mmCIF file of C-alpha atoms and ligand atoms in Angstrom:
data_model
loop_
_atom_site.group_PDB
_atom_site.id
_atom_site.type_symbol
_atom_site.label_atom_id
_atom_site.label_comp_id
_atom_site.label_asym_id
_atom_site.label_seq_id
_atom_site.Cartn_x
_atom_site.Cartn_y
_atom_site.Cartn_z
ATOM 1 C CA MET A 225 -187.233 -23.791 84.250
ATOM 2 C CA LYS A 226 -186.165 -22.335 80.895
ATOM 3 C CA HIS A 227 -187.345 -25.516 79.173
ATOM 4 C CA ARG A 228 -190.671 -25.388 80.965
ATOM 5 C CA PHE A 229 -191.217 -21.819 79.838
ATOM 6 C CA ALA A 230 -190.394 -22.689 76.213
ATOM 7 C CA TYR A 231 -192.778 -25.651 76.417
ATOM 8 C CA LEU A 232 -195.635 -23.497 77.784
ATOM 9 C CA LEU A 233 -194.964 -20.857 75.144
ATOM 10 C CA ALA A 234 -195.101 -23.472 72.367
ATOM 11 C CA ILE A 235 -198.398 -24.878 73.709
ATOM 12 C CA THR A 236 -199.861 -21.369 73.908
ATOM 13 C CA LEU A 237 -198.824 -20.625 70.328
ATOM 14 C CA VAL A 238 -200.287 -23.896 68.994
ATOM 15 C CA LEU A 239 -203.572 -23.394 70.877
ATOM 16 C CA GLY A 240 -203.662 -19.757 69.792
ATOM 17 C CA ALA A 241 -203.191 -20.685 66.139
ATOM 18 C CA GLY A 242 -205.909 -23.336 66.441
ATOM 19 C CA ALA A 243 -208.325 -20.860 67.988
ATOM 20 C CA ALA A 244 -207.552 -18.295 65.281
ATOM 21 C CA ALA A 245 -208.234 -20.901 62.565
ATOM 22 C CA ALA A 246 -211.471 -21.927 64.270
ATOM 23 C CA GLN A 247 -212.591 -18.317 64.455
ATOM 24 C CA GLN A 248 -211.769 -17.547 60.849
ATOM 25 C CA SER A 249 -214.790 -16.709 58.698
ATOM 26 C CA ARG A 250 -215.430 -17.000 54.965
ATOM 27 C CA GLU A 251 -215.040 -13.206 54.757
ATOM 28 C CA ASP A 252 -211.546 -13.574 56.244
ATOM 29 C CA CYS A 253 -210.736 -16.042 53.459
ATOM 30 C CA GLU A 254 -211.815 -13.476 50.861
ATOM 31 C CA ARG A 255 -209.622 -10.688 52.261
ATOM 32 C CA ASP A 256 -206.759 -11.291 49.796
ATOM 33 C CA PHE A 257 -208.800 -12.489 46.836
ATOM 34 C CA ARG A 258 -212.514 -12.266 46.146
ATOM 35 C CA PRO A 259 -213.643 -14.471 43.227
ATOM 36 C CA ARG A 260 -216.023 -13.196 40.582
ATOM 37 C CA SER A 261 -218.532 -15.520 38.905
ATOM 38 C CA GLY A 262 -217.558 -15.654 35.224
ATOM 39 C CA GLN A 263 -213.879 -14.900 35.852
ATOM 40 C CA PRO A 264 -211.552 -16.550 33.315
ATOM 41 C CA GLY A 265 -210.074 -19.965 34.008
ATOM 42 C CA LYS A 266 -207.494 -22.010 32.135
ATOM 43 C CA ASP A 267 -209.910 -24.052 29.980
ATOM 44 C CA VAL A 268 -213.234 -22.822 31.358
ATOM 45 C CA ILE A 269 -214.469 -19.869 33.393
ATOM 46 C CA TRP A 270 -215.417 -20.134 37.068
ATOM 47 C CA VAL A 271 -219.127 -20.309 37.788
ATOM 48 C CA PRO A 272 -220.050 -22.165 40.969
ATOM 49 C CA THR A 273 -222.578 -25.000 40.968
ATOM 50 C CA GLY A 274 -225.633 -24.079 43.059
ATOM 51 C CA ASP A 275 -225.819 -25.518 46.591
ATOM 52 C CA GLU A 276 -228.893 -27.641 45.878
ATOM 53 C CA THR A 277 -227.380 -29.104 42.716
ATOM 54 C CA VAL A 278 -224.112 -29.900 44.550
ATOM 55 C CA SER A 279 -226.019 -31.938 47.169
ATOM 56 C CA ALA A 280 -228.157 -33.621 44.502
ATOM 57 C CA MET A 281 -225.085 -34.581 42.443
ATOM 58 C CA LEU A 282 -223.363 -36.181 45.430
ATOM 59 C CA LYS A 283 -226.581 -37.907 46.477
ATOM 60 C CA MET A 284 -227.134 -39.254 42.962
ATOM 61 C CA ALA A 285 -223.570 -40.650 43.050
ATOM 62 C CA GLY A 286 -224.414 -42.376 46.355
ATOM 63 C CA VAL A 287 -221.400 -40.818 48.124
ATOM 64 C CA THR A 288 -220.547 -42.407 51.486
ATOM 65 C CA PRO A 289 -217.694 -41.998 54.004
ATOM 66 C CA ARG A 290 -215.853 -44.782 52.131
ATOM 67 C CA ASP A 291 -215.516 -42.632 48.994
ATOM 68 C CA LEU A 292 -212.765 -40.444 47.640
ATOM 69 C CA VAL A 293 -214.499 -37.711 45.656
ATOM 70 C CA VAL A 294 -212.350 -35.768 43.170
ATOM 71 C CA ASP A 295 -213.722 -32.526 41.720
ATOM 72 C CA LEU A 296 -212.044 -31.628 38.432
ATOM 73 C CA GLY A 297 -211.798 -27.838 38.242
ATOM 74 C CA ALA A 298 -212.663 -27.320 41.890
ATOM 75 C CA GLY A 299 -213.246 -23.551 41.893
ATOM 76 C CA ASP A 300 -213.896 -22.441 45.478
ATOM 77 C CA GLY A 301 -213.905 -26.082 46.613
ATOM 78 C CA LYS A 302 -217.635 -26.233 47.308
ATOM 79 C CA ILE A 303 -218.207 -29.741 45.872
ATOM 80 C CA ALA A 304 -215.203 -31.199 47.724
ATOM 81 C CA ILE A 305 -216.260 -29.431 50.935
ATOM 82 C CA ALA A 306 -219.876 -30.643 50.629
ATOM 83 C CA ALA A 307 -218.680 -34.215 49.968
ATOM 84 C CA ALA A 308 -216.802 -34.122 53.281
ATOM 85 C CA LYS A 309 -219.277 -32.086 55.309
ATOM 86 C CA GLU A 310 -222.580 -33.586 54.165
ATOM 87 C CA PHE A 311 -221.496 -37.114 53.223
ATOM 88 C CA GLY A 312 -218.395 -37.762 55.372
ATOM 89 C CA ALA A 313 -216.245 -38.589 52.332
ATOM 90 C CA ARG A 314 -212.612 -37.725 51.709
ATOM 91 C CA ALA A 315 -212.344 -35.283 48.848
ATOM 92 C CA ARG A 316 -209.771 -33.726 46.559
ATOM 93 C CA GLY A 317 -210.249 -30.662 44.423
ATOM 94 C CA ILE A 318 -207.954 -30.006 41.466
ATOM 95 C CA GLU A 319 -207.918 -26.348 40.475
ATOM 96 C CA TYR A 320 -205.579 -24.470 38.144
ATOM 97 C CA ASN A 321 -205.997 -20.944 39.534
ATOM 98 C CA PRO A 322 -203.701 -20.609 42.606
ATOM 99 C CA ASP A 323 -205.873 -17.845 44.121
ATOM 100 C CA MET A 324 -208.909 -20.149 43.969
ATOM 101 C CA VAL A 325 -206.825 -22.951 45.491
ATOM 102 C CA LYS A 326 -205.917 -20.768 48.496
ATOM 103 C CA LEU A 327 -209.513 -19.631 48.857
ATOM 104 C CA ALA A 328 -210.865 -23.197 48.708
ATOM 105 C CA GLN A 329 -208.291 -24.367 51.257
ATOM 106 C CA CYS A 330 -209.315 -21.525 53.558
ATOM 107 C CA TYR A 331 -213.040 -22.345 53.158
ATOM 108 C CA ALA A 332 -212.273 -25.996 53.992
ATOM 109 C CA VAL A 333 -210.720 -24.825 57.288
ATOM 110 C CA VAL A 334 -213.677 -22.524 58.044
ATOM 111 C CA GLU A 335 -216.136 -25.357 57.320
ATOM 112 C CA GLY A 336 -214.207 -27.678 59.654
ATOM 113 C CA VAL A 337 -213.291 -30.283 57.021
ATOM 114 C CA ALA A 338 -209.628 -29.456 56.328
ATOM 115 C CA ASP A 339 -208.689 -32.948 57.572
ATOM 116 C CA LYS A 340 -210.824 -34.552 54.839
ATOM 117 C CA VAL A 341 -210.443 -32.087 51.965
ATOM 118 C CA ASP A 342 -207.280 -31.661 49.926
ATOM 119 C CA ILE A 343 -207.306 -28.832 47.386
ATOM 120 C CA GLN A 344 -204.428 -29.133 44.944
ATOM 121 C CA GLN A 345 -203.163 -26.682 42.356
ATOM 122 C CA GLY A 346 -202.900 -28.461 39.028
ATOM 123 C CA ASP A 347 -204.173 -28.990 35.518
ATOM 124 C CA ILE A 348 -206.919 -31.607 35.356
ATOM 125 C CA PHE A 349 -205.419 -32.908 32.101
ATOM 126 C CA GLU A 350 -202.068 -33.560 33.763
ATOM 127 C CA SER A 351 -203.257 -34.820 37.156
ATOM 128 C CA ASP A 352 -203.639 -38.434 38.182
ATOM 129 C CA PHE A 353 -207.056 -38.974 39.761
ATOM 130 C CA SER A 354 -207.271 -42.728 39.123
ATOM 131 C CA ASP A 355 -207.719 -43.334 42.876
ATOM 132 C CA ALA A 356 -211.081 -41.505 42.906
ATOM 133 C CA THR A 357 -214.223 -43.538 43.515
ATOM 134 C CA VAL A 358 -216.378 -40.562 42.504
ATOM 135 C CA VAL A 359 -215.411 -37.870 39.970
ATOM 136 C CA THR A 360 -217.379 -34.628 39.758
ATOM 137 C CA MET A 361 -217.149 -31.986 37.042
ATOM 138 C CA TYR A 362 -218.672 -28.738 35.906
ATOM 139 C CA LEU A 363 -216.646 -28.002 32.802
ATOM 140 C CA LEU A 364 -217.732 -27.871 29.138
ATOM 141 C CA PRO A 365 -219.001 -30.496 26.648
ATOM 142 C CA SER A 366 -215.653 -30.446 24.787
ATOM 143 C CA LEU A 367 -213.679 -30.904 28.047
ATOM 144 C CA ASN A 368 -215.951 -33.778 29.111
ATOM 145 C CA LEU A 369 -215.142 -35.458 25.806
ATOM 146 C CA GLN A 370 -211.419 -34.849 26.268
ATOM 147 C CA LEU A 371 -211.648 -36.586 29.661
ATOM 148 C CA ARG A 372 -213.942 -39.393 28.522
ATOM 149 C CA SER A 373 -211.352 -42.050 27.660
ATOM 150 C CA THR A 374 -209.499 -41.421 30.957
ATOM 151 C CA LEU A 375 -212.787 -41.791 32.835
ATOM 152 C CA LEU A 376 -213.659 -44.982 30.946
ATOM 153 C CA ASP A 377 -210.262 -46.437 31.957
ATOM 154 C CA MET A 378 -211.030 -45.943 35.655
ATOM 155 C CA LYS A 379 -211.978 -48.827 37.932
ATOM 156 C CA PRO A 380 -215.361 -50.266 36.914
ATOM 157 C CA GLY A 381 -218.015 -48.919 39.238
ATOM 158 C CA THR A 382 -216.403 -45.478 39.578
ATOM 159 C CA ARG A 383 -219.199 -42.888 39.531
ATOM 160 C CA VAL A 384 -218.847 -39.805 37.357
ATOM 161 C CA VAL A 385 -221.159 -36.834 37.837
ATOM 162 C CA SER A 386 -221.245 -33.805 35.563
ATOM 163 C CA HIS A 387 -223.195 -30.611 36.090
ATOM 164 C CA SER A 388 -224.880 -29.248 32.939
ATOM 165 C CA PHE A 389 -222.881 -31.147 30.324
ATOM 166 C CA ASP A 390 -223.202 -34.683 29.003
ATOM 167 C CA MET A 391 -220.748 -37.119 27.384
ATOM 168 C CA ASP A 392 -222.203 -37.237 23.885
ATOM 169 C CA ASP A 393 -222.961 -40.875 22.946
ATOM 170 C CA TRP A 394 -221.951 -42.253 26.377
ATOM 171 C CA GLU A 395 -225.487 -41.997 27.708
ATOM 172 C CA ALA A 396 -225.988 -41.175 31.366
ATOM 173 C CA ASP A 397 -227.158 -43.929 33.718
ATOM 174 C CA GLU A 398 -229.188 -41.349 35.660
ATOM 175 C CA THR A 399 -230.019 -37.669 35.447
ATOM 176 C CA TYR A 400 -231.135 -35.039 37.927
ATOM 177 C CA GLY A 401 -232.992 -31.782 37.343
ATOM 178 C CA GLU A 402 -233.705 -29.929 34.164
ATOM 179 C CA GLY A 403 -232.203 -27.324 31.858
ATOM 180 C CA TYR A 404 -229.275 -25.378 33.243
ATOM 181 C CA HIS A 405 -229.350 -27.276 36.553
ATOM 182 C CA GLN A 406 -229.319 -30.714 34.959
ATOM 183 C CA ALA A 407 -226.733 -33.168 36.250
ATOM 184 C CA TYR A 408 -225.698 -36.529 34.807
ATOM 185 C CA LEU A 409 -224.402 -39.712 36.425
ATOM 186 C CA TRP A 410 -222.379 -42.420 34.714
ATOM 187 C CA ILE A 411 -221.143 -45.662 36.257
ATOM 188 C CA VAL A 412 -217.844 -46.660 34.632
ATOM 189 C CA PRO A 413 -218.607 -49.997 32.940
ATOM 190 C CA ALA A 414 -216.262 -52.986 32.997
ATOM 191 C CA LYS A 415 -214.772 -53.729 29.586
ATOM 192 C CA VAL A 416 -216.401 -56.987 28.535
ATOM 193 C CA ALA A 417 -216.329 -57.076 24.734
ATOM 194 C CA GLY A 418 -215.140 -60.379 23.283
ATOM 195 C CA ARG A 419 -215.733 -64.101 23.463
ATOM 196 C CA TRP A 420 -216.369 -65.624 26.886
ATOM 197 C CA ASP A 421 -216.271 -69.352 27.654
ATOM 198 C CA PHE A 422 -218.583 -70.188 30.554
ATOM 199 C CA VAL A 423 -217.918 -73.403 32.483
ATOM 200 C CA GLN A 424 -220.146 -74.759 35.242
ATOM 201 C CA VAL A 425 -218.289 -74.721 38.572
ATOM 202 C CA ASP A 426 -219.705 -78.026 39.897
ATOM 203 C CA GLY A 427 -220.685 -79.736 36.666
ATOM 204 C CA GLU A 428 -220.191 -80.251 32.966
ATOM 205 C CA GLU A 429 -222.309 -77.543 31.393
ATOM 206 C CA ARG A 430 -220.513 -75.157 29.029
ATOM 207 C CA PHE A 431 -221.552 -72.369 26.729
ATOM 208 C CA THR A 432 -219.970 -69.450 24.915
ATOM 209 C CA VAL A 433 -221.051 -65.822 24.825
ATOM 210 C CA GLU A 434 -219.849 -63.269 22.255
ATOM 211 C CA LEU A 435 -220.291 -59.689 23.458
ATOM 212 C CA GLU A 436 -220.187 -56.383 21.644
ATOM 213 C CA GLN A 437 -220.005 -53.319 23.843
ATOM 214 C CA SER A 438 -220.895 -49.674 23.441
ATOM 215 C CA PHE A 439 -220.195 -48.114 26.860
ATOM 216 C CA GLN A 440 -222.728 -49.724 29.274
ATOM 217 C CA LYS A 441 -224.780 -51.236 26.447
ATOM 218 C CA LEU A 442 -224.146 -54.800 25.347
ATOM 219 C CA SER A 443 -225.393 -57.030 22.581
ATOM 220 C CA GLY A 444 -224.284 -60.419 21.410
ATOM 221 C CA THR A 445 -224.976 -64.085 21.015
ATOM 222 C CA VAL A 446 -224.918 -67.174 23.157
ATOM 223 C CA ALA A 447 -223.854 -70.537 21.733
ATOM 224 C CA LEU A 448 -225.220 -73.543 23.582
ATOM 225 C CA GLY A 449 -226.472 -76.964 22.619
ATOM 226 C CA GLY A 450 -225.062 -76.586 19.090
ATOM 227 C CA THR A 451 -227.064 -73.436 18.288
ATOM 228 C CA SER A 452 -226.262 -69.755 18.470
ATOM 229 C CA GLN A 453 -228.905 -67.195 19.340
ATOM 230 C CA PRO A 454 -229.009 -63.503 20.153
ATOM 231 C CA LEU A 455 -229.014 -62.345 23.747
ATOM 232 C CA THR A 456 -232.467 -60.979 24.490
ATOM 233 C CA GLN A 457 -231.090 -58.499 27.085
ATOM 234 C CA ALA A 458 -227.533 -57.617 28.054
ATOM 235 C CA ARG A 459 -226.126 -54.835 30.216
ATOM 236 C CA VAL A 460 -223.163 -53.987 32.415
ATOM 237 C CA ARG A 461 -223.281 -51.555 35.341
ATOM 238 C CA GLY A 462 -219.848 -51.116 36.881
ATOM 239 C CA ASP A 463 -218.590 -54.676 37.356
ATOM 240 C CA GLU A 464 -222.082 -56.220 37.433
ATOM 241 C CA ILE A 465 -223.209 -57.951 34.251
ATOM 242 C CA VAL A 466 -226.646 -59.316 33.347
ATOM 243 C CA LEU A 467 -227.278 -61.480 30.273
ATOM 244 C CA GLU A 468 -230.666 -62.848 29.279
ATOM 245 C CA PHE A 469 -231.280 -65.475 26.649
ATOM 246 C CA THR A 470 -233.665 -68.224 25.643
ATOM 247 C CA GLY A 471 -232.334 -71.659 26.537
ATOM 248 C CA ALA A 472 -232.557 -74.904 24.557
ATOM 249 C CA ASP A 473 -235.638 -75.652 26.693
ATOM 250 C CA GLY A 474 -237.357 -72.595 25.167
ATOM 251 C CA ARG A 475 -237.419 -70.831 28.539
ATOM 252 C CA SER A 476 -235.923 -67.438 29.306
ATOM 253 C CA HIS A 477 -232.783 -67.537 31.501
ATOM 254 C CA THR A 478 -230.947 -64.765 33.307
ATOM 255 C CA LEU A 479 -227.241 -64.977 33.991
ATOM 256 C CA THR A 480 -225.958 -62.450 36.538
ATOM 257 C CA GLY A 481 -222.282 -62.064 37.262
ATOM 258 C CA THR A 482 -219.410 -59.997 38.551
ATOM 259 C CA VAL A 483 -216.559 -59.079 36.245
ATOM 260 C CA GLY A 484 -213.094 -59.259 37.799
ATOM 261 C CA ALA A 485 -209.489 -59.402 36.662
ATOM 262 C CA ALA A 486 -209.646 -63.213 36.450
ATOM 263 C CA GLY A 487 -212.913 -63.372 34.520
ATOM 264 C CA ILE A 488 -216.629 -63.458 35.292
ATOM 265 C CA GLU A 489 -218.158 -65.230 38.306
ATOM 266 C CA ALA A 490 -221.784 -65.821 37.442
ATOM 267 C CA ALA A 491 -224.936 -67.710 38.332
ATOM 268 C CA ARG A 492 -227.910 -68.803 36.251
ATOM 269 C CA ASP A 493 -230.972 -70.324 37.915
ATOM 270 C CA GLY A 494 -228.839 -71.016 41.023
ATOM 271 C CA VAL A 495 -226.127 -72.809 38.996
ATOM 272 C CA LYS A 496 -222.642 -71.289 39.276
ATOM 273 C CA PHE A 497 -220.378 -70.598 36.300
ATOM 274 C CA ARG A 498 -216.937 -69.139 35.704
ATOM 275 C CA ALA A 499 -216.013 -67.471 32.442
ATOM 276 C CA THR A 500 -212.715 -66.547 30.887
ATOM 277 C CA ARG A 501 -212.156 -64.506 27.744
ATOM 278 C CA SER A 502 -210.598 -66.348 24.807
HETATM 279 C C1 LIG B 49 -217.331 -23.881 36.021
HETATM 280 S S1 LIG B 49 -216.117 -23.849 37.305
HETATM 281 C C2 LIG B 49 -216.684 -25.153 38.373
HETATM 282 C C3 LIG B 49 -216.206 -25.002 39.798
HETATM 283 C C4 LIG B 49 -216.698 -26.099 40.752
HETATM 284 N N1 LIG B 49 -216.347 -27.416 40.277
HETATM 285 C C5 LIG B 49 -218.183 -26.011 40.934
HETATM 286 O O1 LIG B 49 -218.893 -26.840 40.332
HETATM 287 O O2 LIG B 49 -218.654 -25.130 41.661
HETATM 288 C C6 LIG B 49 -214.686 -24.566 36.499
HETATM 289 C C7 LIG B 49 -213.384 -24.408 37.259
HETATM 290 O O3 LIG B 49 -212.368 -25.120 36.553
HETATM 291 C C8 LIG B 49 -211.142 -24.402 36.647
HETATM 292 N N2 LIG B 49 -210.294 -24.851 35.523
HETATM 293 C C9 LIG B 49 -210.389 -24.509 34.216
HETATM 294 N N3 LIG B 49 -209.498 -25.193 33.478
HETATM 295 C C10 LIG B 49 -208.805 -25.987 34.339
HETATM 296 C C11 LIG B 49 -207.764 -26.933 34.185
HETATM 297 N N4 LIG B 49 -207.246 -27.235 32.998
HETATM 298 N N5 LIG B 49 -207.298 -27.558 35.282
HETATM 299 C C12 LIG B 49 -207.806 -27.276 36.507
HETATM 300 N N6 LIG B 49 -208.805 -26.393 36.716
HETATM 301 C C13 LIG B 49 -209.305 -25.758 35.647
HETATM 302 C C14 LIG B 49 -211.572 -22.954 36.590
HETATM 303 O O4 LIG B 49 -210.581 -22.114 37.146
HETATM 304 C C15 LIG B 49 -212.871 -22.994 37.405
HETATM 305 O O5 LIG B 49 -212.613 -22.725 38.761
#
């Protein structure tokens, strides 16, 4: 009997706590700490991204339920919360200010996405976010540049979206909006610089491509049939590479491929090739 009573009491407490959480409002979250736009932050002040821009940034990044979105300098968690609520993604926010962390966690509960959103207290320059498939930021030009090499070392195809600030000579793949509300998207490019030996999978054809790389932009030469000529077009978007050149027959050819750890799997005019870097 005693056990039954304890059991019922425990159930009541759990259900009661759940109901209280469900009933909590955003105002309740702000009872202990109310943020102020422009308040100081560790490396940059807090100013929230506007609702419309948040949605547009996540849409431009093509966020889906398969993504893990990480917002660097998460503020009140609105980007992480929108990623979960509007796009069904898992999301993590990294925020230095512990009061903002608590507030963002509380908002995530109120918005019903606490199971998908993890707000962590930490310094973005000391946190590991290499598991992100999408990184969002609203920081400063200098902070974007400080993060740039870390971002470029992420898995090819990772999408990076920044509100307001660009990445200097790493040109955006896409932009949204204008002026203060502008947002930029970059697709982390595979690192493909060097000399690649292409070998036909079911045949004897071979050729060599030398690539120079500046972020997603490529240039280079192709050596085939005893002559070397410049690539007429070359680009890499994530792990997808496209090379265009004029063949020995004088016709234009397009080689499209996927860059992986073992090399490039490619096809040209329906003929399959594999390439390794020498
Ligand atoms: C401009 S706000 C952007 C907030 C949110 N991402 C948004 O777009 O609405 C920048 C946030 O970064 C936080 N921050 C500044 N330096 C940081 C650092 N080194 N590590 C983590 N967060 C930081 C600030 O506290 C602030 O909340």
